GROMACS .gro file of C-alpha atoms in nm:
model
  441
    1MET     CA    1  29.758 -19.179   9.077
    2SER     CA    2  29.433 -19.198   8.994
    3ALA     CA    3  29.331 -19.165   8.601
    4GLU     CA    4  29.117 -18.868   8.648
    5ALA     CA    5  29.447 -18.660   8.828
    6ALA     CA    6  29.685 -18.790   8.540
    7ALA     CA    7  29.438 -18.634   8.308
    8GLN     CA    8  29.497 -18.317   8.467
    9PRO     CA    9  29.750 -18.073   8.309
   10SER     CA   10  30.052 -18.010   8.535
   11VAL     CA   11  30.087 -17.699   8.699
   12THR     CA   12  30.422 -17.500   8.648
   13THR     CA   13  30.475 -17.256   8.950
   14ALA     CA   14  30.572 -16.881   8.898
   15ALA     CA   15  30.678 -16.590   9.099
   16LEU     CA   16  30.632 -16.209   9.082
   17VAL     CA   17  30.890 -16.022   9.245
   18LEU     CA   18  30.917 -15.647   9.316
   19GLU     CA   19  31.232 -15.433   9.366
   20ASP     CA   20  31.134 -15.360   9.699
   21GLY     CA   21  31.123 -15.752   9.788
   22THR     CA   22  30.751 -15.803   9.797
   23THR     CA   23  30.672 -16.161   9.627
   24TYR     CA   24  30.352 -16.290   9.486
   25ARG     CA   25  30.337 -16.677   9.381
   26GLY     CA   26  30.123 -16.807   9.139
   27ARG     CA   27  30.100 -17.010   8.822
   28ALA     CA   28  30.283 -16.960   8.494
   29TYR     CA   29  30.081 -16.819   8.203
   30GLY     CA   30  30.235 -16.826   7.840
   31ALA     CA   31  30.602 -16.885   7.831
   32THR     CA   32  30.835 -17.004   8.095
   33GLY     CA   33  31.184 -16.875   8.211
   34THR     CA   34  31.260 -16.514   8.342
   35THR     CA   35  31.115 -16.167   8.239
   36PHE     CA   36  31.198 -15.785   8.363
   37GLY     CA   37  31.054 -15.473   8.344
   38GLU     CA   38  30.873 -15.178   8.508
   39ILE     CA   39  30.568 -15.316   8.612
   40VAL     CA   40  30.260 -15.107   8.562
   41PHE     CA   41  29.859 -15.165   8.549
   42SER     CA   42  29.596 -15.113   8.312
   43THR     CA   43  29.250 -15.074   8.399
   44GLY     CA   44  29.084 -15.158   8.093
   45MET     CA   45  28.810 -15.423   8.094
   46THR     CA   46  28.867 -15.523   7.732
   47GLY     CA   47  29.110 -15.494   7.441
   48TYR     CA   48  29.391 -15.700   7.589
   49GLN     CA   49  29.522 -15.780   7.235
   50GLU     CA   50  29.544 -15.438   7.152
   51THR     CA   51  29.739 -15.341   7.485
   52LEU     CA   52  29.987 -15.642   7.436
   53THR     CA   53  30.075 -15.499   7.074
   54ASP     CA   54  30.100 -15.146   7.165
   55PRO     CA   55  30.506 -15.061   7.128
   56SER     CA   56  30.471 -14.798   7.384
   57TYR     CA   57  30.439 -15.117   7.660
   58HIS     CA   58  30.812 -15.224   7.536
   59ARG     CA   59  31.028 -15.308   7.850
   60GLN     CA   60  30.693 -15.315   8.094
   61ILE     CA   61  30.536 -15.580   8.283
   62VAL     CA   62  30.156 -15.535   8.246
   63VAL     CA   63  29.927 -15.619   8.537
   64MET     CA   64  29.534 -15.629   8.431
   65THR     CA   65  29.297 -15.479   8.670
   66ALA     CA   66  29.008 -15.684   8.498
   67PRO     CA   67  29.007 -16.016   8.691
   68HIS     CA   68  28.895 -16.256   8.378
   69VAL     CA   69  29.143 -16.204   8.092
   70GLY     CA   70  29.146 -16.392   7.785
   71ASN     CA   71  28.788 -16.485   7.705
   72THR     CA   72  28.753 -16.371   7.385
   73GLY     CA   73  29.088 -16.558   7.248
   74VAL     CA   74  29.341 -16.397   6.995
   75ASN     CA   75  29.272 -16.293   6.641
   76ASP     CA   76  29.511 -16.182   6.343
   77GLU     CA   77  29.293 -15.866   6.254
   78ASP     CA   78  29.308 -15.651   6.580
   79PRO     CA   79  29.688 -15.635   6.662
   80GLU     CA   80  29.825 -15.284   6.666
   81SER     CA   81  30.158 -15.410   6.558
   82GLY     CA   82  30.315 -15.704   6.417
   83ARG     CA   83  30.450 -15.839   6.757
   84ILE     CA   84  30.355 -15.844   7.128
   85TRP     CA   85  30.569 -15.616   7.271
   86VAL     CA   86  30.510 -15.606   7.663
   87SER     CA   87  30.773 -15.778   7.868
   88GLY     CA   88  30.578 -15.953   8.075
   89TYR     CA   89  30.199 -16.037   8.171
   90VAL     CA   90  29.992 -16.058   8.488
   91VAL     CA   91  29.636 -16.174   8.518
   92ARG     CA   92  29.436 -16.296   8.801
   93ASP     CA   93  29.209 -16.580   8.618
   94PRO     CA   94  29.282 -16.656   8.266
   95ALA     CA   95  29.027 -16.815   8.090
   96ARG     CA   96  28.971 -17.141   8.099
   97ARG     CA   97  28.828 -17.170   7.724
   98VAL     CA   98  28.802 -16.932   7.476
   99SER     CA   99  28.446 -16.824   7.358
  100ASN     CA  100  28.432 -16.560   7.035
  101TRP     CA  101  28.346 -16.622   6.682
  102ARG     CA  102  28.647 -16.424   6.557
  103ALA     CA  103  28.902 -16.612   6.777
  104GLN     CA  104  29.167 -16.800   6.608
  105ARG     CA  105  29.385 -16.951   6.905
  106SER     CA  106  29.381 -16.857   7.293
  107LEU     CA  107  29.572 -16.571   7.448
  108GLY     CA  108  29.770 -16.832   7.664
  109GLU     CA  109  29.873 -16.996   7.325
  110GLU     CA  110  29.979 -16.645   7.183
  111LEU     CA  111  30.179 -16.559   7.493
  112ALA     CA  112  30.367 -16.897   7.495
  113ALA     CA  113  30.438 -16.866   7.098
  114GLN     CA  114  30.610 -16.509   7.110
  115GLY     CA  115  30.805 -16.599   7.414
  116VAL     CA  116  30.611 -16.374   7.676
  117VAL     CA  117  30.670 -16.494   8.052
  118GLY     CA  118  30.347 -16.425   8.230
  119ILE     CA  119  30.177 -16.526   8.582
  120SER     CA  120  29.862 -16.597   8.650
  121ASP     CA  121  29.650 -16.682   8.986
  122ILE     CA  122  29.758 -16.407   9.205
  123ASP     CA  123  29.599 -16.127   9.396
  124THR     CA  124  29.613 -15.863   9.131
  125ARG     CA  125  29.409 -15.605   9.339
  126ALA     CA  126  29.656 -15.609   9.621
  127LEU     CA  127  29.923 -15.561   9.398
  128THR     CA  128  29.742 -15.269   9.218
  129ARG     CA  129  29.694 -15.153   9.551
  130ARG     CA  130  30.081 -15.165   9.612
  131LEU     CA  131  30.160 -15.006   9.285
  132ARG     CA  132  29.903 -14.709   9.387
  133GLU     CA  133  30.068 -14.665   9.696
  134GLU     CA  134  30.406 -14.701   9.641
  135GLY     CA  135  30.448 -14.632   9.235
  136VAL     CA  136  30.511 -14.834   8.966
  137MET     CA  137  30.891 -15.009   9.024
  138ARG     CA  138  31.103 -15.284   8.873
  139ALA     CA  139  30.997 -15.640   8.866
  140GLY     CA  140  31.062 -15.989   8.749
  141ILE     CA  141  30.904 -16.282   8.660
  142PHE     CA  142  31.024 -16.610   8.741
  143SER     CA  143  30.889 -16.959   8.663
  144GLY     CA  144  30.980 -17.315   8.577
  145ASP     CA  145  31.322 -17.410   8.603
  146ASP     CA  146  31.424 -17.051   8.656
  147LEU     CA  147  31.296 -17.095   8.993
  148VAL     CA  148  31.525 -17.369   9.085
  149ARG     CA  149  31.907 -17.419   9.149
  150GLY     CA  150  32.059 -17.744   9.225
  151GLY     CA  151  31.699 -17.920   9.284
  152TYR     CA  152  31.597 -17.635   9.558
  153PRO     CA  153  31.401 -17.319   9.522
  154ARG     CA  154  31.612 -17.009   9.465
  155PRO     CA  155  31.637 -16.762   9.740
  156VAL     CA  156  31.424 -16.468   9.715
  157GLU     CA  157  31.705 -16.248   9.819
  158GLU     CA  158  31.858 -16.350   9.481
  159LEU     CA  159  31.537 -16.314   9.257
  160VAL     CA  160  31.529 -15.938   9.434
  161ALA     CA  161  31.882 -15.876   9.366
  162GLU     CA  162  31.841 -15.937   8.976
  163VAL     CA  163  31.540 -15.735   8.969
  164GLN     CA  164  31.723 -15.428   9.120
  165ALA     CA  165  32.013 -15.476   8.870
  166SER     CA  166  31.736 -15.466   8.579
  167PRO     CA  167  31.730 -15.097   8.370
  168GLN     CA  168  31.515 -14.830   8.525
  169MET     CA  169  31.266 -14.661   8.290
  170ALA     CA  170  31.385 -14.333   8.387
  171GLY     CA  171  31.657 -14.228   8.109
  172ALA     CA  172  31.578 -14.511   7.900
  173ASN     CA  173  31.567 -14.409   7.524
  174LEU     CA  174  31.341 -14.689   7.378
  175ALA     CA  175  31.184 -14.540   7.065
  176PRO     CA  176  31.492 -14.654   6.823
  177GLU     CA  177  31.411 -15.044   6.931
  178VAL     CA  178  31.059 -15.031   6.822
  179SER     CA  179  31.051 -14.792   6.524
  180THR     CA  180  31.034 -14.936   6.149
  181LYS     CA  181  31.357 -14.954   5.989
  182GLU     CA  182  31.216 -14.885   5.652
  183ALA     CA  183  31.003 -14.588   5.546
  184TYR     CA  184  30.605 -14.699   5.425
  185THR     CA  185  30.321 -14.521   5.270
  186VAL     CA  186  29.960 -14.605   5.401
  187ASP     CA  187  29.737 -14.436   5.111
  188PRO     CA  188  29.386 -14.266   5.162
  189ALA     CA  189  29.135 -14.566   5.220
  190GLY     CA  190  28.759 -14.602   5.204
  191GLU     CA  191  28.552 -14.332   5.016
  192HIS     CA  192  28.880 -14.155   4.959
  193ALA     CA  193  29.080 -14.453   4.829
  194GLY     CA  194  29.187 -14.391   4.451
  195ARG     CA  195  29.151 -14.015   4.472
  196THR     CA  196  29.427 -13.728   4.529
  197PRO     CA  197  29.498 -13.692   4.882
  198VAL     CA  198  29.345 -13.425   5.075
  199ALA     CA  199  29.721 -13.370   5.237
  200THR     CA  200  30.021 -13.566   5.286
  201VAL     CA  201  30.156 -13.671   5.625
  202VAL     CA  202  30.486 -13.783   5.728
  203ALA     CA  203  30.428 -13.969   6.038
  204VAL     CA  204  30.758 -14.046   6.266
  205ASP     CA  205  30.759 -14.368   6.419
  206LEU     CA  206  30.831 -14.368   6.746
  207GLY     CA  207  30.625 -14.678   6.835
  208ILE     CA  208  30.323 -14.629   6.624
  209LYS     CA  209  30.026 -14.824   6.631
  210SER     CA  210  29.859 -14.942   6.307
  211MET     CA  211  29.537 -14.771   6.372
  212THR     CA  212  29.693 -14.451   6.358
  213PRO     CA  213  29.780 -14.401   5.996
  214ALA     CA  214  29.442 -14.592   5.941
  215ARG     CA  215  29.234 -14.335   6.091
  216LEU     CA  216  29.429 -14.057   5.889
  217ALA     CA  217  29.379 -14.260   5.560
  218GLU     CA  218  29.016 -14.281   5.609
  219ARG     CA  219  29.022 -13.920   5.604
  220GLY     CA  220  29.175 -13.887   5.293
  221VAL     CA  221  29.524 -13.842   5.385
  222ARG     CA  222  29.841 -14.000   5.228
  223VAL     CA  223  30.059 -14.095   5.530
  224VAL     CA  224  30.457 -14.182   5.451
  225VAL     CA  225  30.561 -14.334   5.772
  226VAL     CA  226  30.939 -14.310   5.855
  227PRO     CA  227  31.199 -14.428   6.099
  228GLN     CA  228  31.291 -14.267   6.425
  229SER     CA  229  31.619 -14.175   6.297
  230SER     CA  230  31.487 -13.969   6.026
  231THR     CA  231  31.619 -13.625   5.982
  232ILE     CA  232  31.455 -13.316   5.861
  233ASP     CA  233  31.588 -13.368   5.530
  234ASP     CA  234  31.433 -13.701   5.507
  235VAL     CA  235  31.094 -13.535   5.619
  236LEU     CA  236  31.129 -13.265   5.361
  237GLY     CA  237  31.222 -13.528   5.106
  238ALA     CA  238  30.904 -13.687   5.130
  239PHE     CA  239  30.700 -13.354   4.999
  240ALA     CA  240  30.943 -13.307   4.742
  241ASP     CA  241  30.708 -13.411   4.448
  242LEU     CA  242  30.407 -13.210   4.597
  243PRO     CA  243  30.282 -12.912   4.435
  244ASP     CA  244  30.378 -12.601   4.603
  245ASP     CA  245  30.023 -12.546   4.740
  246ALA     CA  246  29.938 -12.912   4.848
  247PRO     CA  247  29.849 -12.946   5.221
  248ARG     CA  248  30.128 -13.094   5.433
  249GLY     CA  249  30.209 -13.168   5.776
  250VAL     CA  250  30.393 -13.402   6.040
  251PHE     CA  251  30.304 -13.624   6.274
  252PHE     CA  252  30.478 -13.767   6.608
  253SER     CA  253  30.346 -14.082   6.710
  254ASN     CA  254  30.297 -14.293   7.048
  255GLY     CA  255  30.615 -14.470   7.206
  256PRO     CA  256  30.803 -14.590   7.489
  257GLY     CA  257  31.091 -14.464   7.735
  258ASP     CA  258  31.167 -14.145   7.881
  259PRO     CA  259  31.105 -13.829   7.690
  260GLY     CA  260  31.405 -13.640   7.827
  261ALA     CA  261  31.602 -13.924   7.659
  262ALA     CA  262  31.514 -13.830   7.288
  263GLY     CA  263  31.726 -13.573   7.189
  264HIS     CA  264  31.724 -13.650   6.804
  265GLU     CA  265  31.345 -13.644   6.829
  266ILE     CA  266  31.305 -13.308   6.999
  267GLU     CA  267  31.602 -13.134   6.744
  268LEU     CA  268  31.386 -13.303   6.453
  269LEU     CA  269  31.052 -13.152   6.596
  270ARG     CA  270  31.206 -12.824   6.657
  271ALA     CA  271  31.329 -12.824   6.278
  272VAL     CA  272  30.963 -12.877   6.179
  273LEU     CA  273  30.845 -12.607   6.413
  274ASP     CA  274  31.108 -12.351   6.301
  275ARG     CA  275  30.952 -12.408   5.921
  276ARG     CA  276  30.611 -12.377   6.028
  277ILE     CA  277  30.481 -12.702   5.893
  278PRO     CA  278  30.176 -12.804   6.064
  279PHE     CA  279  30.199 -13.060   6.326
  280PHE     CA  280  29.995 -13.323   6.570
  281GLY     CA  281  30.159 -13.540   6.823
  282ILE     CA  282  29.988 -13.847   7.022
  283CYS     CA  283  30.102 -13.968   7.373
  284PHE     CA  284  30.515 -13.951   7.335
  285GLY     CA  285  30.452 -13.700   7.056
  286ASN     CA  286  30.305 -13.497   7.300
  287GLN     CA  287  30.582 -13.530   7.558
  288LEU     CA  288  30.811 -13.451   7.293
  289LEU     CA  289  30.643 -13.106   7.188
  290GLY     CA  290  30.643 -12.973   7.517
  291ARG     CA  291  31.013 -13.063   7.575
  292ALA     CA  292  31.079 -12.883   7.222
  293LEU     CA  293  30.871 -12.598   7.327
  294GLY     CA  294  31.094 -12.555   7.648
  295TYR     CA  295  30.876 -12.731   7.943
  296GLY     CA  296  30.973 -13.000   8.113
  297THR     CA  297  30.845 -13.324   8.173
  298TYR     CA  298  30.865 -13.542   8.478
  299LYS     CA  299  30.759 -13.948   8.561
  300LEU     CA  300  30.426 -14.016   8.713
  301GLY     CA  301  30.393 -14.179   9.034
  302TYR     CA  302  30.178 -14.493   8.856
  303GLY     CA  303  30.084 -14.322   8.525
  304HIS     CA  304  29.737 -14.332   8.360
  305ARG     CA  305  29.641 -14.677   8.170
  306GLY     CA  306  29.355 -14.798   8.061
  307ILE     CA  307  29.036 -14.694   7.843
  308ASN     CA  308  28.807 -14.501   8.094
  309GLN     CA  309  29.001 -14.171   8.169
  310PRO     CA  310  28.822 -13.841   8.177
  311VAL     CA  311  28.964 -13.557   8.008
  312LEU     CA  312  28.817 -13.190   7.954
  313ASP     CA  313  28.863 -13.059   7.600
  314ARG     CA  314  28.880 -12.710   7.678
  315THR     CA  315  28.816 -12.578   7.287
  316THR     CA  316  28.447 -12.772   7.351
  317GLY     CA  317  28.417 -12.751   7.723
  318LYS     CA  318  28.320 -13.139   7.668
  319VAL     CA  319  28.433 -13.453   7.872
  320GLU     CA  320  28.585 -13.717   7.696
  321VAL     CA  321  28.606 -14.088   7.804
  322THR     CA  322  28.962 -14.170   7.673
  323ALA     CA  323  29.243 -14.440   7.652
  324HIS     CA  324  29.563 -14.380   7.798
  325ASN     CA  325  29.906 -14.532   7.801
  326HIS     CA  326  30.162 -14.266   7.977
  327GLY     CA  327  30.424 -14.279   8.250
  328PHE     CA  328  30.547 -13.943   8.206
  329ALA     CA  329  30.362 -13.591   8.160
  330VAL     CA  330  30.450 -13.247   8.046
  331ASP     CA  331  30.499 -12.947   8.333
  332ALA     CA  332  30.337 -12.684   8.181
  333PRO     CA  333  30.104 -12.418   8.349
  334VAL     CA  334  29.746 -12.545   8.367
  335VAL     CA  335  29.530 -12.212   8.485
  336ASP     CA  336  29.659 -11.872   8.575
  337ASP     CA  337  29.614 -11.664   8.879
  338ALA     CA  338  29.232 -11.618   8.796
  339GLY     CA  339  29.168 -11.964   8.750
  340ALA     CA  340  29.179 -11.945   8.377
  341PRO     CA  341  29.352 -12.134   8.130
  342ALA     CA  342  29.693 -12.041   8.134
  343VAL     CA  343  29.860 -11.863   7.816
  344SER     CA  344  30.215 -11.918   7.881
  345GLN     CA  345  30.553 -11.834   7.651
  346ALA     CA  346  30.689 -12.137   7.520
  347PRO     CA  347  31.044 -12.116   7.735
  348HIS     CA  348  31.264 -12.247   7.482
  349ASP     CA  349  31.534 -11.971   7.329
  350GLY     CA  350  31.361 -11.693   7.457
  351GLY     CA  351  31.002 -11.776   7.368
  352ARG     CA  352  31.061 -11.780   7.019
  353TYR     CA  353  30.785 -12.041   7.000
  354GLY     CA  354  30.539 -11.816   7.095
  355ARG     CA  355  30.243 -11.863   7.341
  356VAL     CA  356  30.115 -12.201   7.426
  357VAL     CA  357  29.797 -12.315   7.628
  358VAL     CA  358  29.712 -12.639   7.786
  359SER     CA  359  29.438 -12.748   7.576
  360HIS     CA  360  29.310 -13.084   7.743
  361VAL     CA  361  29.312 -13.147   8.141
  362GLY     CA  362  29.288 -13.480   8.291
  363LEU     CA  363  28.997 -13.460   8.532
  364ASN     CA  364  29.137 -13.731   8.781
  365ASP     CA  365  29.447 -13.537   8.879
  366GLN     CA  366  29.460 -13.202   8.642
  367VAL     CA  367  29.766 -13.396   8.430
  368VAL     CA  368  29.858 -13.173   8.119
  369GLU     CA  369  29.665 -13.391   7.856
  370GLY     CA  370  29.704 -13.176   7.548
  371LEU     CA  371  29.901 -12.887   7.427
  372THR     CA  372  29.797 -12.616   7.157
  373CYS     CA  373  30.030 -12.365   7.023
  374LEU     CA  374  29.879 -12.027   6.951
  375ASP     CA  375  30.138 -11.868   6.729
  376LEU     CA  376  30.259 -12.191   6.552
  377PRO     CA  377  30.033 -12.472   6.374
  378ALA     CA  378  30.078 -12.708   6.628
  379PHE     CA  379  29.890 -12.914   6.881
  380SER     CA  380  29.922 -13.258   7.069
  381VAL     CA  381  29.755 -13.474   7.303
  382GLN     CA  382  29.853 -13.712   7.594
  383TYR     CA  383  29.591 -14.000   7.524
  384HIS     CA  384  29.521 -14.209   7.245
  385PRO     CA  385  29.231 -14.098   6.971
  386GLU     CA  386  29.305 -14.392   6.739
  387ALA     CA  387  29.256 -14.628   7.023
  388ALA     CA  388  29.064 -14.914   6.890
  389ALA     CA  389  28.960 -15.071   7.226
  390GLY     CA  390  28.876 -14.754   7.383
  391PRO     CA  391  28.602 -14.529   7.331
  392HIS     CA  392  28.577 -14.310   7.020
  393ASP     CA  393  28.498 -13.993   7.191
  394ALA     CA  394  28.844 -13.830   7.085
  395ALA     CA  395  28.822 -13.948   6.721
  396TYR     CA  396  28.727 -13.583   6.599
  397LEU     CA  397  29.122 -13.501   6.695
  398PHE     CA  398  29.218 -13.640   6.340
  399ASP     CA  399  28.962 -13.393   6.197
  400ARG     CA  400  29.112 -13.130   6.381
  401PHE     CA  401  29.437 -13.203   6.229
  402VAL     CA  402  29.300 -13.243   5.888
  403GLY     CA  403  29.170 -12.893   5.938
  404LEU     CA  404  29.478 -12.755   6.017
  405LEU     CA  405  29.626 -12.893   5.707
  406THR     CA  406  29.386 -12.764   5.474
  407ASN     CA  407  29.295 -12.445   5.632
  408PRO     CA  408  29.570 -12.298   5.830
  409ALA     CA  409  29.419 -11.987   5.860
  410ALA     CA  410  29.148 -12.099   6.106
  411TRP     CA  411  29.398 -12.180   6.346
  412PRO     CA  412  29.415 -12.183   6.655
  413PRO     CA  413  29.068 -12.307   6.808
  414ALA     CA  414  28.917 -12.091   7.058
  415LEU     CA  415  28.867 -12.197   7.421
  416LYS     CA  416  28.539 -12.205   7.538
  417THR     CA  417  28.557 -12.334   7.880
  418GLN     CA  418  28.604 -11.972   8.045
  419ASN     CA  419  28.327 -11.750   8.212
  420LYS     CA  420  28.301 -11.397   8.102
  421THR     CA  421  28.524 -11.275   8.388
  422GLN     CA  422  28.752 -11.553   8.282
  423ASN     CA  423  28.779 -11.449   7.920
  424LYS     CA  424  28.867 -11.138   7.995
  425THR     CA  425  29.135 -11.236   8.192
  426GLN     CA  426  29.275 -11.455   7.945
  427ASN     CA  427  29.239 -11.194   7.677
  428LYS     CA  428  29.440 -10.953   7.876
  429THR     CA  429  29.682 -11.187   7.953
  430GLN     CA  430  29.692 -11.240   7.559
  431ASN     CA  431  29.714 -10.912   7.459
  432THR     CA  432  30.017 -10.823   7.731
  433ILE     CA  433  30.224 -11.148   7.598
  434GLN     CA  434  30.152 -11.034   7.251
  435ASN     CA  435  30.274 -10.695   7.314
  436ASP     CA  436  30.561 -10.805   7.527
  437THR     CA  437  30.684 -11.040   7.226
  438GLU     CA  438  30.638 -10.776   6.958
  439GLU     CA  439  30.834 -10.539   7.156
  440ASN     CA  440  31.103 -10.768   7.224
  441HIS     CA  441  31.134 -10.829   6.827
   0.00000   0.00000   0.00000
């Protein structure tokens, strides 16, 4: 062997195996070994560090559609939580060297240090096409000694069988696995530091990202982050020392898993709604509001993940470029027979939560991206207004929540996307629903 060849780093073989038997061969990236998860793709061209540390990606193998990943390395300022949560990582061309003044180490080093099994040097474009056509599915990454048995390569059929035996995402209750174990407080920051909070919010951690309480704190809000297992008594206890007229609210965060399996959280949210405590939910919190109101949720074919998703805000008529990470969506009526935004009676318990409108719509596929309660102080969005690596088009939603907390009489915001005919139709629909509701009561 020549001296030049001896100086080259050794290459560890890796294999990515989908549950349908499709197999991709490449190189190990990060830690070596075996990992399983639901394989999904993210279209973001930047912000990989925020993606990796987002608890919503728990038990998922993430494929990056951007071809070059790792150029800016890793630092200790940008993580959204205290660890990497993805179960596996798939890239085409990892950076050969880090080139950023903020970098403290390489991405490959960070993945290895945290035991995250990855694979590189595969055709991620072909893989993404397959996931778009067939839908997300379970997958496994195998590398190093885990690809060998008795000195011979393991049969692909054996690897596929292991993937098919791994847990599915549908029906998975994962929020308890990522939530904080102890409550903690984030006080007002920036120009509000040291001042009396403009409001106090209890944030139920279902997989919360660190930027979320920071966005509220910079607006003067005191945020009490509580575990997923919290009860309504725990929530009310956080308000116990407040004056009777002090603004207060509840927030449900993003998080992983199937909203249909989150029975405890749904009952907690109904207790919040019953007490008319102002509520705001993001991502998983949006799905849970939908289920608490009595709507269904369903699994998307391949989900929305990235930082370039167009969403229409029906209260302003503006199109926002937003950051997404969700594989489930709320099943609520988007338009009525006249093509206007549909106003529907929340199905739960005979409509006791009143009227609801889909406030935000995804323009790629008309998926529900937000809900607004017209008879309760509650709203939610499916996407991520706090996203540090995403556009800031949606940051106003935190202002909307603060406005709801401090001036609840101005709720709800009016929709502005209808023409005059649609306005008349919606007003007639709203009046009919209101009259029917009053007669039923």
